[in-house]
Coordinates of C-alpha atoms and ligand atoms in Angstrom, one line a residue:
Chain X
M1 CA 88.9 135.4 166.3
I2 CA 90.2 132.4 168.2
E3 CA 88.4 130.9 171.1
I4 CA 90.1 128.3 173.4
E5 CA 87.9 126.4 175.8
T6 CA 89.2 124.3 178.9
L7 CA 92.2 123.1 176.9
S8 CA 94.5 120.5 178.4
V9 CA 97.5 118.8 176.9
R10 CA 99.3 115.9 178.6
F11 CA 102.9 114.7 177.8
G12 CA 103.3 111.6 180.1
G13 CA 103.3 113.0 183.6
I14 CA 103.3 116.7 182.8
K15 CA 100.6 119.0 181.7
P16 CA 102.2 121.7 179.6
I17 CA 98.7 123.2 179.1
D18 CA 96.3 123.0 181.8
Q19 CA 92.6 123.9 181.6
L20 CA 93.2 126.9 179.4
T21 CA 90.4 129.2 178.5
A22 CA 91.1 132.3 176.4
M23 CA 89.7 134.4 173.5
L24 CA 92.0 136.4 171.3
S25 CA 90.5 138.9 168.8
A26 CA 93.0 141.6 168.3
P27 CA 94.5 141.8 164.9
V28 CA 97.9 141.1 166.5
S29 CA 98.0 139.3 169.8
G30 CA 100.9 138.4 172.0
L31 CA 101.6 135.2 173.8
I32 CA 104.2 135.4 176.5
G33 CA 105.4 133.4 179.5
P34 CA 108.6 132.0 181.0
N35 CA 110.5 129.1 179.3
G36 CA 108.5 125.9 179.3
A37 CA 105.3 127.8 180.1
G38 CA 103.6 125.9 177.1
K39 CA 103.7 128.6 174.5
T40 CA 105.1 126.5 171.7
T41 CA 102.9 123.6 172.8
L42 CA 99.7 125.9 172.4
L43 CA 100.9 126.7 168.8
N44 CA 101.4 123.0 168.2
V45 CA 97.9 122.3 169.3
L46 CA 96.5 125.1 167.2
S47 CA 98.3 123.9 164.1
G48 CA 97.4 120.2 164.8
F49 CA 100.7 118.6 165.6
V50 CA 99.7 118.0 169.3
R51 CA 96.4 116.5 170.3
P52 CA 94.8 117.9 173.5
V53 CA 93.3 115.5 176.0
E54 CA 90.4 117.8 176.4
G55 CA 89.0 121.2 175.3
A56 CA 87.8 122.9 172.1
I57 CA 89.3 125.5 169.8
R58 CA 87.2 127.7 167.4
L59 CA 88.7 129.8 164.7
D60 CA 86.0 132.4 163.6
G61 CA 83.4 130.2 164.9
R62 CA 84.7 127.1 163.2
S63 CA 85.8 124.1 165.3
L64 CA 89.5 123.5 164.6
L65 CA 90.3 120.2 166.4
P66 CA 88.5 117.9 164.0
L67 CA 90.6 119.1 161.2
S68 CA 93.9 117.4 160.3
P69 CA 97.0 119.6 160.2
L70 CA 96.8 119.7 156.3
Q71 CA 93.2 120.6 156.4
R72 CA 94.1 123.5 158.7
V73 CA 96.7 124.8 156.4
R74 CA 94.2 124.7 153.6
A75 CA 91.8 126.6 155.8
G76 CA 94.2 129.4 156.2
L77 CA 96.3 128.6 159.2
R78 CA 99.9 129.5 158.9
R79 CA 102.9 129.2 161.2
S80 CA 106.6 129.8 161.7
F81 CA 108.9 127.8 163.9
Q82 CA 110.9 128.7 166.9
T83 CA 114.1 127.4 165.1
E84 CA 113.7 128.7 161.5
Q85 CA 113.0 126.1 158.9
V86 CA 114.1 127.5 155.7
V87 CA 115.1 124.9 153.1
E88 CA 118.9 125.4 152.3
D89 CA 118.8 124.2 148.8
L90 CA 115.7 126.0 147.7
T91 CA 115.8 129.6 146.7
A92 CA 114.1 132.2 148.9
R93 CA 111.3 132.4 146.2
D94 CA 111.0 128.5 145.9
N95 CA 110.7 128.3 149.7
L96 CA 107.6 130.4 149.4
A97 CA 106.4 128.8 146.2
A98 CA 106.6 125.4 147.9
L99 CA 103.6 126.5 150.0
A100 CA 101.8 128.1 147.1
D101 CA 102.0 124.9 145.4
N102 CA 99.7 123.3 148.0
V103 CA 97.4 126.2 149.1
A104 CA 96.8 128.3 146.0
A105 CA 95.0 127.7 142.7
V106 CA 97.3 127.0 139.8
G107 CA 96.9 130.4 138.2
E108 CA 97.3 132.2 141.5
R109 CA 100.6 130.6 142.7
S110 CA 103.1 132.9 141.1
R111 CA 101.2 136.0 141.9
T112 CA 100.7 135.2 145.6
T113 CA 104.4 134.2 145.9
D114 CA 105.5 137.5 144.4
R115 CA 103.2 139.5 146.5
A116 CA 104.4 137.8 149.7
L117 CA 108.1 138.2 148.6
D118 CA 107.6 142.0 147.8
F119 CA 105.7 142.5 151.1
V120 CA 108.5 141.2 153.3
G121 CA 111.0 142.9 151.0
L122 CA 112.9 139.9 149.7
G123 CA 112.5 140.7 146.1
S124 CA 116.2 141.4 145.6
V125 CA 117.4 138.1 147.1
A126 CA 114.4 136.0 145.5
H127 CA 116.8 133.7 143.7
R128 CA 119.3 133.2 146.4
L129 CA 119.5 129.8 147.9
G130 CA 118.3 129.4 151.5
A131 CA 121.8 128.4 152.5
R132 CA 123.1 131.8 151.5
L133 CA 120.5 133.9 153.3
N134 CA 121.3 135.5 156.7
L135 CA 119.3 135.0 159.7
F136 CA 117.1 138.1 159.2
E137 CA 116.5 137.0 155.6
R138 CA 115.5 133.6 156.7
R139 CA 113.1 135.0 159.3
L140 CA 111.6 137.1 156.5
V141 CA 111.2 133.9 154.4
E142 CA 109.4 132.3 157.2
L143 CA 107.1 135.3 157.5
G144 CA 106.6 135.4 153.8
K145 CA 105.5 131.8 153.8
C146 CA 102.8 132.7 156.3
L147 CA 101.3 135.2 153.8
I148 CA 100.8 132.8 150.8
G149 CA 97.3 132.2 149.7
T150 CA 94.5 133.2 151.9
P151 CA 95.9 133.2 155.5
R152 CA 93.4 133.7 158.3
L153 CA 95.4 132.9 161.4
I154 CA 99.1 133.4 161.5
L155 CA 101.2 131.9 164.4
L156 CA 104.7 133.3 164.9
D157 CA 107.0 131.4 167.4
E158 CA 109.7 133.8 168.4
P159 CA 110.0 135.5 164.9
A160 CA 112.5 138.0 166.2
A161 CA 114.7 135.7 168.1
G162 CA 118.4 136.5 167.3
L163 CA 117.8 139.6 165.4
T164 CA 119.3 143.0 166.0
D165 CA 117.0 145.8 167.4
E166 CA 116.9 147.3 164.0
E167 CA 115.9 144.1 162.3
G168 CA 113.4 143.6 165.1
A169 CA 111.9 146.9 164.5
R170 CA 111.6 146.1 160.7
L171 CA 109.9 142.8 161.5
R172 CA 107.5 144.6 163.9
D173 CA 106.4 147.0 161.2
L174 CA 105.8 144.2 158.8
V175 CA 103.8 142.2 161.4
L176 CA 101.6 145.2 162.2
A177 CA 100.8 145.6 158.5
I178 CA 99.7 142.1 158.0
P179 CA 96.2 142.2 159.3
D180 CA 95.2 145.2 157.0
A181 CA 97.1 143.8 154.1
F182 CA 96.2 140.1 154.2
G183 CA 93.1 140.1 156.4
A184 CA 94.6 137.6 158.8
Q185 CA 94.7 137.6 162.5
V186 CA 98.3 137.2 164.0
I187 CA 99.6 135.6 167.3
V188 CA 103.2 136.3 168.2
I189 CA 105.2 134.6 170.8
D190 CA 108.2 136.5 172.0
H191 CA 110.5 137.0 175.0
D192 CA 111.1 140.7 174.2
V193 CA 108.6 142.5 176.3
E194 CA 109.2 145.8 174.4
L195 CA 108.5 144.1 171.1
I196 CA 105.2 142.7 172.4
R197 CA 104.3 146.0 173.8
A198 CA 104.9 147.7 170.5
M199 CA 103.1 145.0 168.4
C200 CA 100.3 143.6 170.2
A201 CA 97.1 145.2 171.4
E202 CA 96.2 142.2 173.5
T203 CA 98.4 139.7 175.3
L204 CA 97.9 136.3 177.0
V205 CA 100.4 135.3 179.6
L206 CA 101.0 131.6 180.3
D207 CA 102.6 130.1 183.3
Y208 CA 103.0 126.4 183.7
G209 CA 100.3 125.9 181.2
K210 CA 97.8 128.0 183.0
R211 CA 96.5 131.4 182.1
L212 CA 98.1 133.9 184.3
A213 CA 96.7 137.1 182.5
L214 CA 94.8 138.1 179.4
G215 CA 93.8 141.5 178.2
R216 CA 95.1 144.8 176.8
T217 CA 98.8 144.5 176.7
E218 CA 99.5 147.6 178.8
T219 CA 97.2 146.3 181.5
V220 CA 98.6 142.8 181.5
L221 CA 102.1 144.0 181.6
A222 CA 101.4 146.2 184.7
D223 CA 99.6 143.3 186.5
P224 CA 101.6 142.5 189.7
D225 CA 101.3 138.6 189.2
V226 CA 102.7 139.0 185.8
R227 CA 105.6 141.1 187.0
R228 CA 106.3 138.7 189.8
A229 CA 106.1 135.5 187.8
Y230 CA 107.6 136.7 184.6
L231 CA 109.1 140.1 184.4
G232 CA 110.6 139.7 187.7
E233 CA 112.8 137.0 186.7
L234 CA 114.3 138.8 183.8
Chain B
M1 CA 109.6 122.2 170.7
N2 CA 110.6 118.6 170.0
T3 CA 108.0 118.0 167.4
Q4 CA 109.7 120.0 164.7
R5 CA 113.0 118.1 164.9
T6 CA 113.9 116.8 161.4
L7 CA 113.0 113.1 160.9
V8 CA 115.4 112.4 158.1
P9 CA 118.6 110.5 158.9
A10 CA 121.3 112.9 159.8
A11 CA 123.9 111.3 157.5
V12 CA 122.2 112.6 154.4
P13 CA 124.0 115.6 153.0
L14 CA 122.3 118.4 151.2
A15 CA 123.0 119.2 147.6
P16 CA 125.6 121.7 147.8
E17 CA 124.7 124.4 145.3
A18 CA 122.4 125.8 142.8
T19 CA 119.9 123.3 141.3
V20 CA 117.3 125.9 140.6
R21 CA 117.1 127.9 137.4
K22 CA 114.2 127.3 135.1
P23 CA 114.3 125.6 131.7
R24 CA 118.1 125.5 131.2
P25 CA 119.0 122.4 133.3
L26 CA 116.7 120.4 131.0
L27 CA 118.5 121.8 127.9
A28 CA 121.7 121.0 129.5
V29 CA 120.9 117.4 130.1
A30 CA 119.8 116.9 126.4
L31 CA 122.8 118.7 125.1
A32 CA 125.3 116.9 127.2
M33 CA 123.8 113.5 126.6
A34 CA 123.6 114.2 122.7
I35 CA 127.3 115.0 122.7
F36 CA 128.3 112.1 124.9
S37 CA 126.1 109.5 123.0
A38 CA 127.3 110.7 119.5
A39 CA 130.9 110.3 120.5
I40 CA 130.3 106.8 121.7
A41 CA 128.3 105.8 118.6
L42 CA 131.2 107.1 116.4
L43 CA 134.0 105.5 118.4
A44 CA 133.0 102.3 120.1
N45 CA 133.4 98.8 118.7
A46 CA 130.8 96.0 119.1
F47 CA 132.2 94.9 122.5
W48 CA 132.0 98.4 124.0
L49 CA 128.8 99.3 122.4
S50 CA 127.0 96.5 124.1
A51 CA 128.6 97.4 127.5
L52 CA 127.7 101.1 127.0
T53 CA 124.2 100.2 126.0
S54 CA 123.8 98.6 129.3
A55 CA 125.4 101.4 131.1
M56 CA 122.9 103.8 129.5
A57 CA 120.0 101.6 130.5
L58 CA 121.3 101.2 134.1
S59 CA 121.9 105.0 134.6
L60 CA 118.1 105.2 134.4
S61 CA 117.7 102.9 137.4
V62 CA 120.4 104.8 139.2
A63 CA 118.5 108.0 138.5
G64 CA 115.6 106.4 140.3
V65 CA 117.6 105.5 143.4
A66 CA 119.0 108.9 143.3
V67 CA 115.5 110.5 143.6
L68 CA 114.8 108.6 146.7
Y69 CA 118.2 109.1 148.4
G70 CA 119.1 112.6 147.0
Q71 CA 115.7 114.0 147.3
L72 CA 114.1 112.3 150.3
G73 CA 117.1 110.7 152.1
L74 CA 115.6 107.3 151.8
V75 CA 117.8 104.3 151.2
S76 CA 116.2 101.6 148.9
L77 CA 118.2 98.5 148.5
C78 CA 115.8 96.7 146.0
Q79 CA 116.3 98.7 142.9
F80 CA 118.0 96.0 140.8
A81 CA 115.2 93.6 141.6
L82 CA 112.8 96.2 140.2
V83 CA 115.1 96.3 137.1
G84 CA 114.5 92.6 136.9
V85 CA 110.8 93.0 137.2
G86 CA 110.8 95.5 134.4
G87 CA 112.8 93.1 132.3
W88 CA 110.6 90.2 133.1
V89 CA 107.5 92.0 132.1
T90 CA 109.0 93.3 128.9
L91 CA 110.1 89.9 127.8
R92 CA 106.7 88.4 128.9
I93 CA 104.6 90.8 126.9
G94 CA 107.2 90.9 124.1
H95 CA 107.1 87.0 123.6
G96 CA 103.5 86.6 124.6
L97 CA 101.8 89.3 122.4
Q98 CA 104.5 90.6 120.1
P99 CA 103.5 94.1 120.3
P100 CA 105.8 96.9 119.3
F101 CA 108.9 96.9 121.6
E102 CA 107.8 100.3 123.1
V103 CA 104.5 98.7 124.3
S104 CA 106.4 95.9 126.2
L105 CA 108.9 98.4 127.4
L106 CA 106.2 100.8 128.8
A107 CA 104.4 97.7 130.4
G108 CA 107.6 96.9 132.1
G109 CA 108.0 100.3 133.5
V110 CA 104.4 100.6 134.7
V111 CA 104.4 97.2 136.5
A112 CA 107.8 98.1 138.1
A113 CA 106.4 101.4 139.2
L114 CA 103.5 99.7 140.8
L115 CA 105.7 97.2 142.5
G116 CA 108.1 100.1 143.5
L117 CA 105.1 101.8 145.1
L118 CA 104.3 98.5 147.0
F119 CA 107.9 98.1 148.0
G120 CA 107.8 101.6 149.2
V121 CA 104.9 101.1 151.5
P122 CA 107.1 100.2 154.5
A123 CA 109.0 103.5 153.8
L124 CA 105.8 105.5 154.6
R125 CA 106.5 104.3 158.2
L126 CA 110.3 103.2 158.2
R127 CA 113.4 105.2 157.7
G128 CA 117.1 104.8 157.8
L129 CA 118.5 101.5 158.5
Y130 CA 115.2 99.8 158.9
L131 CA 114.0 100.8 155.4
A132 CA 117.4 99.6 154.1
L133 CA 117.0 96.2 155.7
V134 CA 113.4 95.7 154.6
T135 CA 114.2 96.6 151.0
L136 CA 117.2 94.5 151.0
M137 CA 115.0 91.6 152.1
L138 CA 112.7 92.2 149.2
A139 CA 115.7 92.1 146.9
G140 CA 116.5 88.8 148.4
A141 CA 112.9 87.6 147.9
F142 CA 113.2 88.7 144.2
Q143 CA 116.4 86.7 144.0
I144 CA 114.8 83.5 145.1
V145 CA 111.8 84.0 142.8
I146 CA 113.7 84.9 139.7
S147 CA 116.2 82.0 140.1
A148 CA 113.3 79.6 140.3
W149 CA 111.3 81.3 137.5
G150 CA 114.0 82.5 135.2
F151 CA 113.2 85.1 132.5
P152 CA 110.6 84.4 129.8
D153 CA 112.3 83.3 126.6
G154 CA 109.5 82.4 124.3
G155 CA 108.2 79.2 125.9
P156 CA 104.4 78.6 126.7
G157 CA 102.5 79.3 129.9
F158 CA 102.6 82.1 132.3
L159 CA 106.4 81.7 133.0
G160 CA 107.1 81.6 129.3
R161 CA 110.1 79.3 129.8
A162 CA 111.3 77.3 126.7
D163 CA 113.7 75.2 129.0
G164 CA 116.7 75.0 126.6
V165 CA 115.0 74.0 123.5
G166 CA 113.9 76.7 121.0
R167 CA 114.8 79.7 123.2
S168 CA 113.9 82.8 121.2
M169 CA 115.4 86.3 121.6
L170 CA 113.2 89.4 122.2
A171 CA 113.1 91.4 119.0
R172 CA 114.6 95.0 119.3
P173 CA 112.5 97.9 118.4
A174 CA 111.8 98.1 114.6
L175 CA 113.7 101.4 114.2
A176 CA 116.8 100.2 116.0
T177 CA 117.8 96.6 115.3
E178 CA 121.4 97.1 114.9
A179 CA 123.9 97.8 117.6
V180 CA 124.6 101.4 117.0
P181 CA 120.9 102.5 116.4
Y182 CA 119.9 100.5 119.5
F183 CA 122.6 102.2 121.6
L184 CA 121.3 105.6 120.4
Y185 CA 117.6 104.4 121.1
C186 CA 118.7 103.6 124.7
A187 CA 120.6 106.9 125.0
V188 CA 117.5 108.9 123.8
I189 CA 115.3 107.1 126.4
A190 CA 117.8 107.5 129.1
T191 CA 117.9 111.2 128.3
L192 CA 114.2 111.5 128.5
G193 CA 114.3 109.7 131.8
L194 CA 117.0 112.0 133.2
M195 CA 115.1 115.0 131.9
L196 CA 111.9 113.7 133.6
V197 CA 113.8 113.4 136.9
Q198 CA 115.3 116.9 136.4
A199 CA 112.0 118.4 135.6
H200 CA 110.6 117.0 138.9
K201 CA 113.4 118.4 140.9
I202 CA 112.9 121.9 139.7
T203 CA 109.1 122.1 140.0
R204 CA 106.4 121.3 142.5
P205 CA 107.5 117.7 143.5
G206 CA 111.0 118.9 143.9
R207 CA 109.9 121.6 146.3
A208 CA 107.7 119.3 148.3
W209 CA 110.5 116.5 148.5
A210 CA 112.9 119.4 149.7
L211 CA 110.4 120.3 152.5
I212 CA 110.0 116.6 153.5
R213 CA 113.7 116.3 153.6
K214 CA 113.9 119.3 155.9
G215 CA 111.4 117.7 158.2
E216 CA 107.9 116.2 158.0
T217 CA 106.5 118.7 160.5
V218 CA 107.6 121.7 158.5
A219 CA 106.4 120.0 155.3
I220 CA 102.9 119.3 156.7
A221 CA 102.8 123.0 158.0
S222 CA 103.5 124.0 154.4
G223 CA 100.5 122.0 153.2
V224 CA 102.5 119.2 151.7
N225 CA 100.8 115.8 151.5
V226 CA 103.8 113.9 152.7
L227 CA 102.5 110.3 152.0
A228 CA 101.5 111.2 148.4
Y229 CA 104.8 112.8 147.5
K230 CA 106.9 110.0 149.0
A231 CA 104.6 107.4 147.2
W232 CA 105.2 109.4 144.0
A233 CA 108.9 109.2 144.4
F234 CA 108.8 105.4 144.9
A235 CA 106.6 105.0 141.8
L236 CA 108.9 107.2 139.8
S237 CA 111.9 105.4 140.8
G238 CA 110.3 102.0 140.1
F239 CA 109.2 103.2 136.7
L240 CA 112.8 104.2 135.9
A241 CA 114.0 100.8 137.1
G242 CA 111.5 99.0 135.0
I243 CA 112.4 100.9 131.8
A244 CA 116.0 100.1 132.5
G245 CA 115.1 96.5 132.8
G246 CA 113.2 96.5 129.5
L247 CA 116.1 98.2 127.7
L248 CA 118.6 95.6 129.2
A249 CA 116.3 92.8 127.8
G250 CA 116.3 94.5 124.4
N251 CA 120.1 94.8 124.4
V252 CA 120.9 91.0 124.3
G253 CA 117.4 89.8 123.6
Q254 CA 117.2 87.8 127.0
L255 CA 118.0 88.0 130.6
E256 CA 119.8 85.7 133.1
G257 CA 118.1 85.1 136.3
R258 CA 121.6 84.7 137.9
A259 CA 122.4 88.3 137.2
F260 CA 119.6 89.6 139.5
S261 CA 120.9 88.8 142.9
A262 CA 120.3 91.0 145.9
F263 CA 124.0 91.9 145.8
E264 CA 123.4 93.7 142.5
S265 CA 120.8 95.9 144.2
L266 CA 123.3 96.7 147.0
N267 CA 125.9 97.4 144.4
L268 CA 123.7 99.7 142.5
F269 CA 122.9 101.8 145.6
A270 CA 126.5 101.9 146.5
L271 CA 127.6 103.2 143.1
A272 CA 124.8 105.7 143.0
T273 CA 126.4 107.3 145.9
V274 CA 129.9 107.0 144.3
G275 CA 128.6 108.6 141.2
G276 CA 126.7 111.2 143.1
A277 CA 122.9 111.3 144.0
F278 CA 122.5 115.0 143.8
H279 CA 123.3 115.8 140.1
W280 CA 121.8 114.2 137.2
Y281 CA 125.1 113.1 135.6
G282 CA 125.9 111.2 138.7
A283 CA 123.5 108.6 137.4
V284 CA 125.3 108.4 134.1
I285 CA 128.7 108.0 135.9
A286 CA 127.2 105.3 138.1
G287 CA 125.9 103.5 135.0
L288 CA 129.4 103.6 133.5
L289 CA 130.9 102.3 136.7
L290 CA 128.5 99.4 136.8
R291 CA 129.0 98.3 133.1
A292 CA 131.9 100.2 131.4
L293 CA 134.4 99.7 134.2
P294 CA 134.0 95.9 134.3
A295 CA 134.2 95.8 130.5
L296 CA 137.4 97.9 130.6
L297 CA 139.0 95.5 133.0
T298 CA 137.9 92.5 130.8
D299 CA 139.5 94.3 127.9
L300 CA 142.7 94.7 129.8
G301 CA 142.5 91.0 130.8
I302 CA 142.1 91.8 134.5
D303 CA 139.9 89.4 136.7
G304 CA 136.4 90.7 137.1
Y305 CA 136.6 90.4 141.0
V306 CA 139.0 93.3 141.0
T307 CA 136.0 95.5 140.3
I308 CA 134.5 94.6 143.5
G309 CA 137.6 95.8 145.3
I310 CA 137.6 99.0 143.3
F311 CA 133.9 99.6 144.2
G312 CA 134.6 99.1 147.8
V313 CA 137.4 101.6 147.9
A314 CA 135.3 104.1 145.9
L315 CA 132.4 103.6 148.2
F316 CA 134.6 104.1 151.3
H317 CA 136.0 107.2 149.7
A318 CA 132.6 108.6 148.9
L319 CA 131.2 107.8 152.5
A320 CA 134.2 109.3 154.2
T321 CA 135.1 112.4 152.2
A322 CA 132.8 112.9 149.2
P323 CA 129.1 112.5 150.1
T324 CA 128.0 114.2 146.8
G325 CA 130.0 111.6 144.8
I326 CA 132.0 112.2 141.7
A327 CA 129.3 114.2 140.2
G328 CA 129.6 116.6 143.1
K329 CA 133.4 117.0 142.6
I330 CA 132.7 117.7 138.9
A331 CA 130.0 120.3 139.8
S332 CA 132.3 122.3 142.1
L333 CA 135.1 122.0 139.6
L334 CA 132.8 123.5 136.9
E335 CA 131.5 126.2 139.3
R336 CA 135.1 127.2 140.1
V337 CA 136.0 127.2 136.3
S338 CA 133.0 129.3 135.4
R339 CA 133.7 131.8 138.3
G340 CA 137.3 132.0 137.1
A341 CA 136.1 132.8 133.6
E342 CA 133.7 135.6 134.8
R343 CA 136.6 137.3 136.4
Ligands
LIG1 N1 106.9 116.6 172.5 C1 107.1 116.8 173.8 N2 107.1 115.7 174.7 C2 107.2 115.9 176.0 N3 107.3 117.0 176.6 C3 107.3 118.1 175.8 C4 107.2 118.1 174.4 N4 107.2 119.4 173.9 C5 107.2 120.1 174.9 N5 107.3 119.4 176.2 C6 107.5 120.1 177.6 O1 106.2 120.8 177.7 C7 106.6 122.1 178.4 C8 106.1 123.2 177.6 O2 107.1 123.4 176.5 P1 106.9 124.4 175.4 O3 107.9 124.1 174.3 O4 105.5 124.5 175.0 O5 107.4 125.8 176.2 P2 107.6 127.2 175.7 O6 106.7 128.2 176.5 O7 107.5 127.3 174.1 O8 109.1 127.5 176.0 P3 110.3 128.4 175.4 O9 110.1 129.8 175.8 O10 111.5 127.8 176.0 O11 110.2 128.1 173.9 C9 108.1 122.0 178.7 O12 108.2 121.4 180.1 C10 108.7 121.0 177.7 O13 109.8 120.2 178.2
LIG2 MG1 108.8 127.7 172.6

């Protein structure tokens, strides 16, 4: 469970996150909002790359803000990036192993790497260099990295961007299986409302850094304010 | 959004193809080096043997620079100064305490590693041009110090200078006092050093370095301790430079302060890119360019300054069209040949 309390972020003159209070407890939650709404910024705050000017965040009751980004990774926080960050000259497997090196015990590394590879279905291209992987495979590498060790909170920043419908559906099934298989909570950002509807029991809508709506995905997506501010512009 | 932009200078190219397959690369290094060294030991005369011994030694220091540049995209221009530090310490310990050569050599490597770490401190904050400038200044500072101090040659005191009278030579290792055995001795150590670097590349440090090169944000998000892995690269690079310096000192028995100008550090980096910073044999090629090419020209009676011109052209060529250097060309050639053979 992730609790966010009166969180504010300031970049010079703008406030990409403004007095945000929210609690997300569904196994898979959605985070949506128009471009520039502050979604990625919220992920950056959660993973420790952006310091808020005020507010508090708790993960399963534990205060997150005092931890450095590295400490958060060791505490089970995982994330993917909006533009995929697969290392071109490492193999798919080594991309995952690079994380296992730092978060798993020596004897566990190979096992956790293989388990994540198998889970996302990259076993057959495990030894292919990152540079030779297609976009879907790269997105799967990023997802696999999030499953190394003992993940507790997984943050996915537009994991399906650029994928075909078919690939998006496969990704959706994988993400839906994560909470049971790995015991981690997942938060997904995406612009594809249908994908969010299919994946997330609960959704938070941001608009100009403020909470526009939060609740059961169906309810939130039917909300007139949300339809006007967000869906209307599609 | 902006935070995940990569922080490594854009000009640094990526290693082009497979670097990862478990223990075979190490075996390949050992085998290739064994054949290469055996051929030289059988064929070379005294003049060439001395030049090629230096080339072997220097290839180690190039391998160090290649770790920083090839793995992390960091330009360090004080590597030859660290070679000098290693040589100085080896001579100092060797003359002062007369331990086995290996002890002096190891001391040279360790002190250069510590200094390399210290020289690397600015790199924890600086990158690109700024790091290059700061390290070049350090190389300049070393040039000033070493031209004032000179290298120990058996005299008294901390500096160990005999000032012309009774200069003594550093004894070579007991098991390699003659030219051919000493060449092979250097070849074995160079091979071990190159294998050490290769082992780093295909294991945990190599993966962490690759992530740092990709971008510090993604590295941190993957749990990599960026400072520690950068520091380790600088220490490793310094260690290899120090060992190279010690081996150079053992080759002739003494070192000349004049030979350790800042220009040499610049030259070493330039040739590291010409040789190729992304393949292990790039370091061997660069070592040969640094010492064997000038020897060849001397042998042919051509003025030594011509080498500077050749190096300039080679560097220009590397920067303009071949960022992976000669080694990169060889690698893609080998790949094409082996693909052709498979068909
Ligand atoms: N490092 C930064 N410095 C200054 N401003 C920033 C920085 N990162 C983001 N912003 C600004 O903060 C606002 C929120 O950006 P953010 O990336 O969080 O949006 P987003 O909801 O992820 O949008 P998108 O859907 O386009 O990815 C934008 O106005 C953006 O320009
Ligand atoms: Mg975003």
